[in-house]
Amino acid sequence: MASLEEAFAVARQARDNAYAPYSGFRVGAAVKPLGRDELYAGCNVENASYGATICAERSAVVHMVSMRGKSRIEYVVVVTDADPPSVPCAVCLQVLAEFCAPETMIHLADTQRIRKSIALKELLPQPFVLV
Ligand code: THU
């Protein structure tokens, strides 16, 4: 069974693969689909045209949807070496909101362990919704 500890390990491994030659700031992420014993990793992939960069969290969501189609996310792990640990950027929070419940936990880690766990709704109380 995919555990939070495994998700941390998967996200940390993904961080090692980050392509961040411009910022030097490596980010790894893992998302666990609800009801599936699976983990999907992502890392930031930068580009010489800086705006073409994709963040680790969105990369993990794209990975999950590419492999499994539409899925709900049970939890998210993000690994950086920042202190305090980085939270996902606003664009990533909006993308996570598409597949997460407001109560979905976002686990923020450094390379040693998860340092803080916070619900998506605390980070993005009012996601954009198309009505
Ligand atoms: N980055 C992420 O991967 N996730 C975030 O939520 C914020 C920022 C990446 C993008 C860029 O490669 C580097 O961190 C510095 O902004």
PDB file of C-alpha atoms and ligand atoms in Angstrom, residues 19-20 23 25-27 43-46 53-57 78 87-90 92, ligand 1:
ATOM      1  CA  TYR A  19      15.860  20.230 -14.571  1.00  0.00           C
ATOM      2  CA  ALA A  20      16.609  23.579 -12.998  1.00  0.00           C
ATOM      3  CA  SER A  23      17.169  28.937 -10.905  1.00  0.00           C
ATOM      4  CA  PHE A  25      15.913  25.512  -7.207  1.00  0.00           C
ATOM      5  CA  ARG A  26      14.943  21.865  -7.393  1.00  0.00           C
ATOM      6  CA  VAL A  27      11.412  20.738  -6.598  1.00  0.00           C
ATOM      7  CA  CYS A  43       9.682  17.657 -10.963  1.00  0.00           C
ATOM      8  CA  ASN A  44      10.220  21.181 -12.193  1.00  0.00           C
ATOM      9  CA  VAL A  45      11.432  21.377 -15.768  1.00  0.00           C
ATOM     10  CA  GLU A  46      12.840  24.776 -16.652  1.00  0.00           C
ATOM     11  CA  THR A  53       8.931  26.290 -17.172  1.00  0.00           C
ATOM     12  CA  ILE A  54       6.593  23.780 -15.550  1.00  0.00           C
ATOM     13  CA  CYS A  55       6.506  23.367 -11.780  1.00  0.00           C
ATOM     14  CA  ALA A  56       6.878  20.017 -10.036  1.00  0.00           C
ATOM     15  CA  GLU A  57       3.310  19.926  -8.729  1.00  0.00           C
ATOM     16  CA  VAL A  78       6.245  18.535  -2.213  1.00  0.00           C
ATOM     17  CA  VAL A  87       4.330  25.937  -0.577  1.00  0.00           C
ATOM     18  CA  PRO A  88       3.066  25.345  -4.133  1.00  0.00           C
ATOM     19  CA  CYS A  89       2.722  28.501  -6.226  1.00  0.00           C
ATOM     20  CA  ALA A  90      -0.734  29.902  -6.926  1.00  0.00           C
ATOM     21  CA  CYS A  92      -0.125  24.956  -9.034  1.00  0.00           C
TER      22      CYS A  92
HETATM   23  N1  THU B   1       8.627  25.817  -8.716  1.00  0.00           N
HETATM   24  C1  THU B   1       7.953  24.628  -8.568  1.00  0.00           C
HETATM   25  O1  THU B   1       8.372  23.592  -9.101  1.00  0.00           O
HETATM   26  N2  THU B   1       6.823  24.627  -7.833  1.00  0.00           N
HETATM   27  C2  THU B   1       6.260  25.736  -7.271  1.00  0.00           C
HETATM   28  O2  THU B   1       5.163  25.646  -6.723  1.00  0.00           O
HETATM   29  C3  THU B   1       6.960  27.013  -7.331  1.00  0.00           C
HETATM   30  C4  THU B   1       8.203  27.057  -8.119  1.00  0.00           C
HETATM   31  C5  THU B   1       9.840  25.832  -9.537  1.00  0.00           C
HETATM   32  C6  THU B   1       9.711  26.622 -10.811  1.00  0.00           C
HETATM   33  C7  THU B   1      11.142  27.013 -11.084  1.00  0.00           C
HETATM   34  O3  THU B   1      11.764  25.963 -11.808  1.00  0.00           O
HETATM   35  C8  THU B   1      11.774  27.098  -9.708  1.00  0.00           C
HETATM   36  O4  THU B   1      10.890  26.433  -8.823  1.00  0.00           O
HETATM   37  C9  THU B   1      12.009  28.510  -9.218  1.00  0.00           C
HETATM   38  O5  THU B   1      10.868  29.268  -9.310  1.00  0.00           O
END
